[in-house]
Amino acid sequence: SYELTQPPSVSVSPGQTARITCSGDALPKKYAYWYQQKSGQAPVLVIYEDSKRPSGIPERFSGSSSGTMATLTISGAQVEDEGDYYCHSSGNWVFGGGTKLTVL
Amino acid sequence: EVHLVESGGGLVQPGGSLRLSCAASGFTFSSYWMNWVRQAPGKGLEWVAYIKDDGSEKYYADSVKGRFIISRDNAKNSLYLQMNSLRVEDMAVYYCARTSALDYWGQGTLVTVSS
């Protein structure tokens, strides 16, 4: 079955750049989507179609994709960005395992 | 403003049934594919099922195929998930979400399967 692989955790200090990766064989042909989930809350879409940002999502969130890897970048991460981040690719009904982002 | 509100969760014994509902507002419900996604306690997200805008196509994760049924009533702006033969491993928060991009999510409803 198809899989998306994410690192279990990423840790940065406030103001640093956080990068979360997602690897999968279908990514060269499929868009990547990223979701942020804060503790006790529902997920929120933060990046769609590899690099587009929904309205209301801060500009410090950006996305890119190259080959079999998609990357979510948070430039100047803030404490409120802490949470779990999940990727998925269009047309494949799976999520990555999730990455816990710690900002401290 | 897009709003999705799930309901119908609760405590059920293994082998039992439960029907979840998702009430949609703030958009033309009949124009969008809809999904159910679940999250077991302390675990990641798992796609459960999706249904095309007119209900003509449905997909189920292997883990629920043959036990769960996704449906919708476009006249009532509502999405449903009929869950039968429930197992302990089905215990999770169940979210409804819009489109294949999952651009909007409800707050979720908790399903507890325990004897």
Tab-separated table of C-alpha atoms in Angstrom, chain A residues 2-86:
chain	number	residue	atom	x	y	z
A	2	TYR	CA	1.067	3.580	-0.578
A	3	GLU	CA	2.957	5.343	2.209
A	4	LEU	CA	4.023	8.843	3.120
A	5	THR	CA	6.964	9.154	5.482
A	6	GLN	CA	7.518	12.023	7.893
A	7	PRO	CA	10.085	12.502	10.677
A	8	PRO	CA	8.471	11.886	14.090
A	9	SER	CA	9.675	15.161	15.533
A	10	VAL	CA	11.303	18.481	14.695
A	11	SER	CA	12.488	20.981	17.282
A	12	VAL	CA	13.537	24.599	16.767
A	13	SER	CA	14.002	27.736	18.829
A	14	PRO	CA	11.594	30.647	18.371
A	15	GLY	CA	12.511	32.682	15.304
A	16	GLN	CA	14.326	29.828	13.605
A	17	THR	CA	13.205	28.096	10.442
A	18	ALA	CA	11.470	24.765	10.831
A	19	ARG	CA	11.396	22.311	7.951
A	20	ILE	CA	9.186	19.244	7.926
A	21	THR	CA	9.550	16.716	5.139
A	22	CYS	CA	7.193	14.206	3.603
A	23	SER	CA	8.437	11.540	1.233
A	24	GLY	CA	6.425	9.295	-1.042
A	25	ASP	CA	6.783	7.683	-4.442
A	26	ALA	CA	3.677	9.370	-5.862
A	27	LEU	CA	4.719	12.909	-4.953
A	28	PRO	CA	6.357	13.607	-8.342
A	29	LYS	CA	2.900	13.197	-9.899
A	30	LYS	CA	0.594	14.279	-7.092
A	31	TYR	CA	0.118	17.459	-5.095
A	32	ALA	CA	1.061	17.574	-1.430
A	33	TYR	CA	-1.180	18.998	1.301
A	34	TRP	CA	-0.210	19.936	4.853
A	35	TYR	CA	-2.330	20.097	7.997
A	36	GLN	CA	-1.581	21.577	11.394
A	37	GLN	CA	-3.198	20.053	14.470
A	38	LYS	CA	-2.820	21.722	17.821
A	39	SER	CA	-3.488	19.798	21.000
A	40	GLY	CA	-7.167	18.963	21.416
A	41	GLN	CA	-8.195	20.654	18.175
A	42	ALA	CA	-9.234	19.581	14.697
A	43	PRO	CA	-6.654	19.693	11.899
A	44	VAL	CA	-6.343	22.860	9.819
A	45	LEU	CA	-5.166	23.023	6.211
A	46	VAL	CA	-2.038	25.189	6.018
A	47	ILE	CA	-0.682	24.365	2.528
A	48	TYR	CA	-2.473	22.936	-0.513
A	49	GLU	CA	-1.299	21.925	-3.979
A	50	ASP	CA	2.349	21.821	-2.851
A	51	SER	CA	2.830	25.524	-2.183
A	52	LYS	CA	-0.443	27.445	-1.960
A	53	ARG	CA	-1.508	29.020	1.304
A	54	PRO	CA	-5.195	29.247	2.289
A	55	SER	CA	-6.497	32.601	3.355
A	56	GLY	CA	-5.819	33.306	7.003
A	57	ILE	CA	-2.651	31.209	7.158
A	58	PRO	CA	0.382	33.331	8.087
A	59	GLU	CA	2.967	34.039	5.396
A	60	ARG	CA	5.669	32.305	7.414
A	61	PHE	CA	4.136	28.998	6.265
A	62	SER	CA	5.325	27.856	2.844
A	63	GLY	CA	5.527	24.624	0.927
A	64	SER	CA	7.592	23.114	-1.841
A	65	SER	CA	7.901	19.814	-3.600
A	66	SER	CA	10.690	18.215	-5.588
A	67	GLY	CA	10.840	14.648	-6.770
A	68	THR	CA	9.608	12.277	-4.105
A	69	MET	CA	9.786	14.810	-1.276
A	70	ALA	CA	7.523	17.645	-0.187
A	71	THR	CA	8.622	20.148	2.423
A	72	LEU	CA	6.686	22.392	4.773
A	73	THR	CA	8.755	25.378	5.873
A	74	ILE	CA	7.886	27.664	8.765
A	75	SER	CA	10.117	30.723	8.549
A	76	GLY	CA	10.560	32.372	11.911
A	77	ALA	CA	8.655	29.726	13.846
A	78	GLN	CA	6.663	30.937	16.818
A	79	VAL	CA	5.602	29.186	20.002
A	80	GLU	CA	2.017	29.101	18.756
A	81	ASP	CA	3.137	26.995	15.786
A	82	GLU	CA	3.732	24.019	18.064
A	83	GLY	CA	1.649	21.007	17.222
A	84	ASP	CA	1.429	18.000	14.966
A	85	TYR	CA	1.771	18.354	11.213
A	86	TYR	CA	0.464	15.836	8.711
